[in-house]
Amino acid sequence: TPETPDTPEVNDDMSSSAPLSCDTLLRGVVVTMDPGRRVFLDGYVAVQGGKVAGVGRWADCPYTAAEVLGGEGHLVLPGLVNVHAHLVQGCIRGMAEGTTFEERLFGFYYPMTGACDEERSYVSAMPPLLDLVRRGVTTTADDHFTHVHRRSIDGVLRAVRDTGMRCRMARLTITDAAAVPAAFREPLDAGLAETERVMKEWEDDRVSVTASTIGITYCEPEQLKALWQWTVDHDRQFDIHAPAIFDQKYLAARRGWQGGSFEWLAETGILGPNVIAAHAQNLRPGEAALIAKCGARIALVPDMEQVLGLVNFDARQYLENGVTCGLGLDGPVVAYGHDLWAAMRSFLTSQRLGDQHRRMTADKGAKWTGDEMLFGSGELALELATIGGAKALMMDDRIGSLEPGKEADIVLIDRRGETQLSPPAALIANLVYGNGPSPDAVRRVLIGGRTVVRDGEHVVVDRREAVRASDALQDTLLDEVGARRFVRMRTRFDWIAP
């Protein structure tokens, strides 16, 4: 983590006898995620002007405030950071169940999201956004490649703005005829022009926009290089799925490349510090070290990998090589609950299952002895979901930890009624393995010092109206694009109509 930014307006003189005023004081067990990973068992966070003004022991607090939140039995955490999503997929949430990859991609994914104009995209994105923010996620990435309606992306960003969240939006240009339906393809110049339009209309202190693509084989090589060069020229991040499904299918057959996706990116000069690669599993030997050498970042998506049965998930290869990693969720079509707390637990369980799978396949006589030290901890998972995610999105100078001068993105949890968090000796482990707090225990979510969630409910967006609109949208789209045959595909239950 970088050194604390210079912030002359923040008064850190704890020896002063005169009390300091601030907008809001939060009290509880304060998990700072600062470079020393300090946890104050009875601590405070002072918020002034949307920034963290001070952090420390409650007994040493020099601040007074009109609003004091928390107290005994409360936890104060940095806002969580989700580093990978496809928010427009809200209209197809969970429909991956019982389908193959190509059935869902071409049968309802492309058709239903492609039918979403600006208003429909707003409706589709709102439930997953509420899932995130009501459980303490204050920053999300999004990868948007639904451009049949040019302003579909605007609908997602309008939903982001209405929730008050931060978002790093990647507008993905896709051009390859072998991998992409015609209506989704666009000339590279048109895609970049639209990216710049979205930047001009939507960027502010909470939203940033960049250009990217889905994967290596979704653009011709020269177009992929041009997209990446645009991000370098504009000092932006380049977000790519690697390896993507079609990489494995097309790289050798169509491009004569026998190596891995990351080896290809390095060979073409793309793999570097501004690259963040999503999923990043099924690597060839040596590719993790190559990623570390090039300084690229990884968006781990363990919950989705576990749901789809990937038993060889391996984040350890990155972490032990010093690669910057964060945790993401993917789209609601496969990240059903859209829950970053579930991703924290899945990170640990997927890694341990993968380690055991690799151990057993390497040594047929291997047996569990009981003295093995399992990889990782709840603390590591929480790091990846906060400061790790901030670093992965190149935003750790502003978010990811509770340090003076940083944005006041804060989650206040009341654990007094949370049976899964009691008793508290293993507090962080219980928080992660217990799938986090229940929504009504999330007393406040602050973003830039402003309350966006109070007692589990968004202060502006009507959750029940969001559900009603989402239900109606899906029902319309299923008939409009002829995708109803995929509903409950291969079900074993007898669904009886009214």
Coordinates of C-alpha atoms in Angstrom, one line a residue:
T1 CA 0.0 0.0 0.0
P2 CA 1.4 3.5 -0.8
E3 CA 2.3 5.8 2.0
T4 CA -0.6 7.8 3.4
P5 CA -1.3 10.8 1.0
D6 CA -0.3 14.2 2.1
T7 CA -3.4 15.8 3.5
P8 CA -2.6 19.1 5.3
E9 CA -6.3 19.7 6.2
V10 CA -6.3 16.5 8.4
N11 CA -5.2 17.1 11.9
D12 CA -3.5 14.1 13.4
D13 CA -2.2 15.8 16.5
M14 CA -3.5 13.5 19.2
S15 CA -1.8 15.4 22.0
S16 CA -3.9 18.6 21.5
S17 CA -6.2 19.2 24.4
A18 CA -8.7 21.1 22.2
P19 CA -11.3 18.7 20.8
L20 CA -11.5 18.4 17.0
S21 CA -14.8 18.4 15.2
C22 CA -15.8 16.1 12.4
D23 CA -19.0 15.1 10.6
T24 CA -19.3 11.5 11.8
L25 CA -17.6 9.3 14.4
L26 CA -17.9 5.5 14.1
R27 CA -16.9 3.3 17.1
G28 CA -16.4 -0.4 17.3
V29 CA -13.8 -3.1 16.5
V30 CA -12.0 -1.2 13.7
V31 CA -10.3 -3.3 11.1
T32 CA -8.1 -0.8 9.3
M33 CA -6.4 -2.8 6.5
D34 CA -3.6 -0.3 6.8
P35 CA 0.0 -1.4 6.0
G36 CA 0.3 -2.7 9.6
R37 CA -3.1 -4.4 9.4
R38 CA -4.0 -2.7 12.7
V39 CA -7.2 -3.8 14.4
F40 CA -8.5 -1.5 17.3
L41 CA -10.6 -3.6 19.6
D42 CA -12.3 -0.5 20.8
G43 CA -11.5 2.1 18.1
Y44 CA -12.9 5.0 16.2
V45 CA -12.9 6.3 12.7
A46 CA -13.5 10.1 12.2
V47 CA -15.1 11.3 9.0
Q48 CA -14.8 14.9 7.8
G49 CA -15.7 16.2 4.3
G50 CA -16.1 12.7 2.9
K51 CA -12.6 11.6 3.9
V52 CA -11.2 9.6 6.8
A53 CA -9.8 12.3 9.2
G54 CA -8.5 10.0 11.9
V55 CA -8.3 6.4 13.1
G56 CA -7.2 5.0 16.5
R57 CA -8.2 3.9 20.0
W58 CA -11.5 5.2 21.3
A59 CA -9.7 6.2 24.5
D60 CA -7.4 8.5 22.5
C61 CA -10.1 10.0 20.3
P62 CA -9.8 13.8 20.1
Y63 CA -12.9 14.3 17.9
T64 CA -16.4 15.3 18.7
A65 CA -19.3 14.9 16.2
A66 CA -23.0 15.5 15.9
E67 CA -23.4 12.0 14.6
V68 CA -21.8 9.1 16.5
L69 CA -22.5 5.6 15.2
G70 CA -21.7 2.1 16.5
G71 CA -20.3 1.3 19.9
E72 CA -20.0 -1.9 21.8
G73 CA -20.7 -5.0 19.7
H74 CA -20.1 -3.2 16.3
L75 CA -17.5 -3.7 13.6
V76 CA -16.1 -1.0 11.4
L77 CA -14.6 -2.2 8.1
P78 CA -13.4 -0.5 4.9
G79 CA -15.9 -0.8 2.0
L80 CA -15.5 -4.0 0.1
V81 CA -14.2 -4.0 -3.5
N82 CA -15.6 -6.3 -6.3
V83 CA -13.1 -6.5 -9.1
H84 CA -15.1 -8.3 -11.7
A85 CA -18.8 -8.2 -12.8
H86 CA -21.2 -8.1 -15.7
L87 CA -24.0 -6.2 -14.1
V88 CA -26.4 -6.2 -17.1
Q89 CA -26.8 -10.0 -16.6
G90 CA -29.3 -9.4 -13.8
C91 CA -32.1 -10.3 -16.2
I92 CA -30.6 -13.8 -16.6
R93 CA -29.6 -14.4 -13.0
G94 CA -29.0 -18.1 -12.3
M95 CA -30.1 -19.3 -15.8
A96 CA -26.7 -21.0 -16.3
E97 CA -28.0 -23.9 -14.2
G98 CA -28.7 -26.9 -16.4
T99 CA -27.1 -25.5 -19.5
T100 CA -23.8 -25.9 -21.3
F101 CA -21.6 -22.8 -22.0
E102 CA -22.6 -22.5 -25.6
E103 CA -26.3 -23.1 -24.9
R104 CA -26.4 -20.2 -22.5
L105 CA -24.0 -17.9 -24.4
F106 CA -25.9 -18.1 -27.7
G107 CA -29.3 -19.3 -26.5
F108 CA -30.1 -16.6 -24.0
Y109 CA -27.1 -14.6 -22.9
Y110 CA -26.5 -12.7 -26.1
P111 CA -30.2 -12.5 -27.1
M112 CA -31.6 -11.3 -23.7
T113 CA -28.8 -8.9 -22.8
G114 CA -28.7 -7.7 -26.4
A115 CA -32.3 -6.8 -26.2
C116 CA -31.6 -4.4 -23.3
D117 CA -31.8 -0.8 -24.1
E118 CA -30.8 1.9 -21.6
E119 CA -34.0 1.6 -19.5
R120 CA -33.9 -2.2 -19.5
S121 CA -30.2 -2.3 -18.6
Y122 CA -31.0 0.0 -15.7
V123 CA -33.6 -2.4 -14.5
S124 CA -31.4 -5.5 -15.1
A125 CA -28.4 -4.0 -13.3
M126 CA -30.2 -2.7 -10.2
P127 CA -30.8 -6.0 -8.3
P128 CA -27.1 -7.2 -8.4
L129 CA -26.0 -3.7 -7.5
L130 CA -28.3 -3.7 -4.4
D131 CA -26.9 -7.2 -3.6
L132 CA -23.5 -5.7 -3.5
V133 CA -24.0 -2.4 -1.7
R134 CA -26.4 -3.8 1.0
R135 CA -23.7 -6.3 2.0
G136 CA -21.0 -3.6 2.2
V137 CA -19.5 -3.5 -1.3
T138 CA -18.7 0.2 -2.1
T139 CA -16.7 -0.2 -5.3
T140 CA -17.3 -2.5 -8.2
A141 CA -15.7 -3.1 -11.6
D142 CA -18.0 -3.9 -14.5
D143 CA -17.2 -5.3 -18.0
H144 CA -19.9 -4.3 -20.4
F145 CA -20.1 -5.8 -23.9
T146 CA -23.8 -5.5 -24.7
H147 CA -23.8 -2.7 -27.4
V148 CA -26.7 -3.7 -29.7
H149 CA -28.3 -0.7 -28.1
R150 CA -25.5 1.8 -27.8
R151 CA -26.8 3.3 -24.6
S152 CA -27.2 0.0 -22.8
I153 CA -24.0 0.9 -20.9
D154 CA -25.6 4.2 -19.8
G155 CA -28.4 2.3 -18.2
V156 CA -26.0 0.4 -16.1
L157 CA -24.1 3.5 -15.1
R158 CA -27.3 5.3 -14.2
A159 CA -28.1 2.4 -11.8
V160 CA -24.6 2.7 -10.4
R161 CA -25.0 6.4 -9.8
D162 CA -28.4 5.9 -8.2
T163 CA -26.9 3.5 -5.7
G164 CA -24.0 5.9 -4.9
M165 CA -21.4 3.2 -5.6
R166 CA -18.0 3.7 -7.1
C167 CA -17.4 1.9 -10.5
R168 CA -14.6 1.2 -12.8
M169 CA -16.5 0.6 -16.0
A170 CA -14.7 -1.3 -18.9
R171 CA -16.5 -0.9 -22.2
L172 CA -15.6 -4.1 -24.1
T173 CA -15.3 -3.9 -27.9
I174 CA -15.7 -7.3 -29.6
T175 CA -15.1 -7.8 -33.3
D176 CA -14.3 -11.4 -34.2
A177 CA -16.9 -13.0 -36.4
A178 CA -16.0 -16.6 -35.2
A179 CA -16.8 -15.8 -31.6
V180 CA -19.4 -13.0 -31.6
P181 CA -22.9 -12.7 -33.2
A182 CA -23.1 -10.0 -35.9
A183 CA -25.3 -7.6 -33.9
F184 CA -22.6 -7.5 -31.1
R185 CA -19.7 -6.7 -33.3
E186 CA -18.6 -3.2 -34.1
P187 CA -15.6 -1.5 -35.9
L188 CA -12.8 -0.7 -33.5
D189 CA -13.0 3.0 -34.3
A190 CA -16.7 3.0 -33.4
G191 CA -16.0 1.2 -30.2
L192 CA -13.3 3.6 -29.1
A193 CA -15.5 6.6 -30.1
E194 CA -18.3 5.3 -27.9
T195 CA -15.9 4.7 -25.0
E196 CA -14.8 8.3 -25.2
R197 CA -18.4 9.4 -25.3
V198 CA -19.2 7.4 -22.2
M199 CA -16.1 8.9 -20.5
K200 CA -17.2 12.4 -21.3
E201 CA -20.8 11.9 -20.1
W202 CA -20.3 9.7 -17.0
E203 CA -16.8 10.1 -15.5
D204 CA -16.7 11.9 -12.1
D205 CA -15.1 11.2 -8.7
R206 CA -16.9 7.9 -8.4
V207 CA -17.0 6.5 -12.0
S208 CA -14.1 5.9 -14.3
V209 CA -14.3 4.4 -17.8
T210 CA -11.8 2.4 -19.9
A211 CA -11.7 0.4 -23.1
S212 CA -11.1 -3.4 -23.2
T213 CA -12.3 -6.6 -24.8
I214 CA -13.6 -10.0 -23.5
G215 CA -10.6 -12.1 -24.5
I216 CA -7.8 -12.6 -26.9
T217 CA -9.9 -14.4 -29.5
Y218 CA -12.8 -11.9 -29.5
C219 CA -10.7 -9.4 -31.5
E220 CA -8.2 -9.8 -34.3
P221 CA -4.6 -9.4 -33.0
E222 CA -4.0 -5.9 -34.4
Q223 CA -7.3 -4.7 -33.0
L224 CA -6.5 -6.1 -29.6
K225 CA -3.1 -4.4 -29.6
A226 CA -4.8 -1.1 -30.6
L227 CA -7.3 -1.4 -27.8
W228 CA -4.5 -2.0 -25.3
Q229 CA -2.5 0.9 -26.7
W230 CA -5.5 3.2 -26.2
T231 CA -5.5 2.4 -22.5
V232 CA -1.8 3.1 -22.3
D233 CA -2.2 6.4 -24.1
H234 CA -5.1 7.4 -21.8
D235 CA -3.5 6.1 -18.6
R236 CA -6.3 3.5 -18.0
Q237 CA -6.5 -0.1 -17.0
F238 CA -6.9 -2.9 -19.6
D239 CA -9.3 -5.6 -18.5
I240 CA -9.4 -9.0 -20.2
H241 CA -10.6 -12.5 -19.5
A242 CA -7.6 -14.8 -19.8
P243 CA -7.7 -17.6 -20.6
A244 CA -11.2 -17.2 -22.0
I245 CA -13.1 -20.2 -23.2
F246 CA -12.6 -19.4 -26.9
D247 CA -8.8 -18.8 -26.3
Q248 CA -8.4 -22.5 -25.7
K249 CA -10.7 -23.3 -28.7
Y250 CA -9.3 -20.9 -31.3
L251 CA -5.7 -19.9 -30.4
A252 CA -4.1 -22.9 -31.8
A253 CA -6.6 -23.7 -34.6
R254 CA -7.0 -20.2 -36.0
R255 CA -3.8 -18.4 -35.0
G256 CA -1.3 -21.2 -34.9
W257 CA -0.3 -20.4 -31.3
Q258 CA 0.6 -23.4 -29.2
G259 CA 1.4 -21.6 -26.0
G260 CA -0.8 -20.1 -23.3
S261 CA -2.9 -17.0 -23.3
F262 CA -0.6 -15.1 -21.0
E263 CA 2.4 -16.2 -23.0
W264 CA 0.6 -14.8 -26.1
L265 CA -0.1 -11.5 -24.3
A266 CA 3.5 -11.2 -23.3
E267 CA 4.7 -12.1 -26.8
T268 CA 2.7 -9.3 -28.3
G269 CA 3.8 -6.7 -25.7
I270 CA 0.5 -6.3 -24.0
L271 CA 1.1 -8.0 -20.7
G272 CA 2.1 -5.2 -18.3
P273 CA 1.2 -3.3 -15.1
N274 CA -2.0 -1.8 -16.5
V275 CA -3.5 -5.3 -17.3
I276 CA -6.0 -7.0 -15.1
A277 CA -6.9 -10.5 -16.1
A278 CA -10.1 -12.1 -14.9
H279 CA -10.4 -15.8 -13.8
A280 CA -6.8 -16.6 -14.9
Q281 CA -7.0 -20.4 -14.3
N282 CA -5.7 -23.4 -16.2
L283 CA -2.3 -21.8 -16.8
R284 CA 0.7 -23.4 -18.4
P285 CA 3.8 -24.0 -16.3
G286 CA 5.7 -20.7 -15.8
E287 CA 2.8 -18.4 -16.7
A288 CA 2.2 -17.2 -13.1
A289 CA 5.9 -16.2 -12.8
L290 CA 5.6 -14.4 -16.1
I291 CA 2.5 -12.5 -14.9
A292 CA 4.5 -11.5 -11.8
K293 CA 7.5 -10.4 -13.8
C294 CA 5.3 -8.2 -16.1
G295 CA 3.5 -6.7 -13.1
A296 CA 0.0 -7.6 -14.3
R297 CA -2.9 -8.0 -11.9
I298 CA -5.4 -10.8 -11.4
A299 CA -9.2 -10.7 -10.7
L300 CA -9.9 -14.0 -9.0
V301 CA -13.4 -15.3 -9.4
P302 CA -13.5 -18.3 -7.0
D303 CA -17.3 -18.4 -6.4
M304 CA -18.0 -18.8 -10.0
E305 CA -15.2 -21.3 -10.5
Q306 CA -16.5 -23.4 -7.7
V307 CA -20.1 -23.3 -8.9
L308 CA -18.9 -24.6 -12.3
G309 CA -16.9 -27.4 -10.7
L310 CA -13.3 -26.2 -11.4
V311 CA -11.4 -28.4 -9.0
N312 CA -8.0 -27.1 -9.9
F313 CA -8.5 -23.5 -8.9
D314 CA -5.2 -22.0 -7.9
A315 CA -4.7 -18.5 -6.5
R316 CA -1.7 -19.6 -4.4
Q317 CA 0.6 -19.5 -7.5
Y318 CA -0.1 -15.8 -7.8
L319 CA 0.1 -14.8 -4.1
E320 CA 3.3 -16.7 -3.6
N321 CA 4.8 -14.9 -6.6
G322 CA 3.8 -11.5 -5.3
V323 CA 1.1 -10.9 -7.9
T324 CA -1.6 -8.3 -7.0
C325 CA -5.0 -10.0 -6.7
G326 CA -8.5 -9.0 -5.9
L327 CA -11.8 -10.9 -5.6
G328 CA -14.6 -10.7 -8.1
L329 CA -18.0 -12.3 -8.8
D330 CA -18.5 -12.4 -12.6
G331 CA -22.1 -11.9 -13.8
P332 CA -25.3 -13.0 -12.0
V333 CA -25.9 -15.7 -14.6
V334 CA -23.2 -17.8 -12.8
A335 CA -22.7 -15.7 -9.6
Y336 CA -26.2 -16.4 -8.4
G337 CA -26.4 -14.6 -5.1
H338 CA -23.9 -11.9 -6.2
D339 CA -22.3 -12.0 -2.8
L340 CA -18.7 -11.0 -2.2
W341 CA -18.7 -12.6 1.2
A342 CA -19.5 -15.9 -0.5
A343 CA -16.5 -15.2 -2.8
M344 CA -14.2 -14.8 0.2
R345 CA -15.3 -18.2 1.6
S346 CA -15.0 -19.8 -1.9
F347 CA -11.5 -18.4 -2.3
L348 CA -10.4 -20.4 0.7
T349 CA -12.4 -23.6 0.1
S350 CA -11.6 -23.7 -3.7
Q351 CA -7.9 -23.2 -3.0
R352 CA -7.8 -26.0 -0.4
L353 CA -9.7 -28.4 -2.6
G354 CA -7.4 -27.5 -5.5
D355 CA -4.3 -28.1 -3.4
Q356 CA -5.6 -31.4 -2.3
H357 CA -6.6 -32.4 -5.9
R358 CA -3.1 -31.5 -7.1
R359 CA -1.4 -33.4 -4.2
M360 CA -3.5 -36.5 -4.8
T361 CA -3.0 -36.5 -8.6
A362 CA 0.7 -36.0 -8.2
D363 CA 1.1 -38.7 -5.6
K364 CA -1.4 -41.6 -5.9
G365 CA -0.4 -42.8 -2.4
A366 CA -1.0 -39.4 -0.7
K367 CA -3.2 -39.6 2.4
W368 CA -4.6 -37.0 4.8
T369 CA -2.6 -37.1 8.0
G370 CA -4.1 -34.3 10.0
D371 CA -0.9 -32.3 10.5
E372 CA -1.2 -30.3 7.2
M373 CA -1.4 -26.5 7.5
L374 CA -4.2 -25.4 5.2
F375 CA -3.4 -22.5 2.9
G376 CA -4.9 -19.1 3.7
S377 CA -7.1 -17.6 6.3
G378 CA -10.1 -15.5 6.8
E379 CA -7.8 -12.5 7.2
L380 CA -6.2 -13.1 3.8
A381 CA -9.7 -13.4 2.2
L382 CA -10.8 -10.1 3.7
E383 CA -7.6 -8.5 2.6
L384 CA -8.3 -9.6 -1.0
A385 CA -11.8 -8.2 -0.8
T386 CA -10.7 -4.8 0.5
I387 CA -7.1 -3.4 0.0
G388 CA -6.3 -6.2 -2.4
G389 CA -9.2 -5.3 -4.6
A390 CA -8.3 -1.6 -4.4
K391 CA -4.7 -2.4 -5.6
A392 CA -6.0 -4.7 -8.3
L393 CA -8.1 -1.8 -9.7
M394 CA -5.2 0.6 -9.2
M395 CA -7.3 2.6 -6.7
D396 CA -5.5 1.9 -3.5
D397 CA -4.4 5.5 -3.1
R398 CA -8.1 6.4 -2.5
I399 CA -9.9 3.3 -1.1
G400 CA -9.5 -0.2 0.4
S401 CA -8.3 0.8 3.9
L402 CA -9.2 3.1 6.7
E403 CA -6.4 5.6 6.7
P404 CA -6.4 9.4 7.1
G405 CA -6.8 11.1 3.8
K406 CA -8.6 8.2 2.1
E407 CA -12.2 8.2 1.0
A408 CA -14.6 7.4 3.8
D409 CA -16.0 4.2 2.3
I410 CA -17.0 2.4 5.5
V411 CA -19.2 -0.5 6.6
L412 CA -20.7 -0.6 10.1
I413 CA -21.9 -4.0 11.3
D414 CA -23.9 -4.7 14.4
R415 CA -22.9 -8.2 15.5
R416 CA -25.0 -8.2 18.7
G417 CA -27.7 -10.3 17.1
E418 CA -25.4 -12.2 14.7
T419 CA -25.2 -15.8 16.0
Q420 CA -22.7 -16.7 13.3
L421 CA -20.3 -14.1 14.7
S422 CA -20.6 -15.3 18.3
P423 CA -18.5 -15.8 20.3
P424 CA -15.9 -13.4 19.0
A425 CA -12.4 -15.1 19.6
A426 CA -12.2 -16.0 15.9
L427 CA -14.0 -12.9 14.7
I428 CA -12.6 -12.6 11.2
A429 CA -12.7 -16.3 10.5
N430 CA -16.4 -16.4 11.6
L431 CA -17.1 -13.3 9.5
V432 CA -15.7 -15.0 6.3
Y433 CA -16.7 -18.6 6.8
G434 CA -20.1 -17.5 8.1
N435 CA -20.7 -15.7 4.7
G436 CA -20.6 -12.3 6.3
P437 CA -23.2 -10.3 8.2
S438 CA -26.9 -10.6 7.4
P439 CA -28.2 -7.6 5.5
D440 CA -30.2 -6.1 8.4
A441 CA -27.0 -6.2 10.6
V442 CA -25.4 -3.8 8.2
R443 CA -26.2 -0.6 10.1
R444 CA -24.5 1.8 7.7
V445 CA -22.7 1.8 4.5
L446 CA -20.9 5.1 3.8
I447 CA -19.4 6.0 0.4
G448 CA -17.4 9.2 0.5
G449 CA -18.8 9.8 3.9
R450 CA -22.4 9.8 2.7
T451 CA -24.8 7.1 4.0
V452 CA -26.2 5.0 1.2
V453 CA -27.4 2.0 3.3
R454 CA -29.1 2.3 6.7
D455 CA -30.2 -0.8 8.6
G456 CA -29.9 -3.0 5.6
E457 CA -31.9 -0.9 3.2
H458 CA -30.8 1.5 0.5
V459 CA -31.7 5.1 1.5
V460 CA -32.9 6.0 -2.0
V461 CA -33.6 2.9 -4.1
D462 CA -36.8 0.9 -3.4
R463 CA -35.7 -2.7 -3.2
R464 CA -39.2 -4.2 -3.7
E465 CA -39.8 -2.0 -6.8
A466 CA -36.4 -3.1 -8.2
V467 CA -37.5 -6.8 -7.7
R468 CA -40.9 -6.1 -9.3
A469 CA -39.3 -4.4 -12.4
S470 CA -36.6 -7.1 -12.7
D471 CA -39.2 -9.9 -12.7
A472 CA -41.3 -8.2 -15.3
L473 CA -38.3 -7.5 -17.5
Q474 CA -37.2 -11.1 -17.6
D475 CA -40.7 -12.3 -18.3
T476 CA -40.9 -10.0 -21.3
L477 CA -37.4 -10.8 -22.6
L478 CA -38.0 -14.6 -22.5
D479 CA -40.8 -14.4 -25.0
E480 CA -39.3 -11.5 -27.0
V481 CA -36.2 -13.4 -27.9
G482 CA -37.6 -17.0 -27.8
A483 CA -35.6 -18.0 -24.8
R484 CA -38.3 -19.5 -22.6
R485 CA -37.2 -23.0 -23.5
F486 CA -34.1 -22.5 -21.3
V487 CA -36.1 -21.8 -18.2
R488 CA -35.7 -24.8 -15.8
M489 CA -33.8 -26.6 -18.6
R490 CA -33.2 -30.2 -17.5
T491 CA -35.2 -29.8 -14.3
R492 CA -36.1 -32.8 -12.2
F493 CA -39.0 -31.2 -10.6
D494 CA -42.6 -31.1 -11.8
W495 CA -43.5 -27.4 -12.2
I496 CA -47.3 -27.1 -12.2
A497 CA -48.8 -24.0 -13.9
P498 CA -51.5 -22.0 -12.0

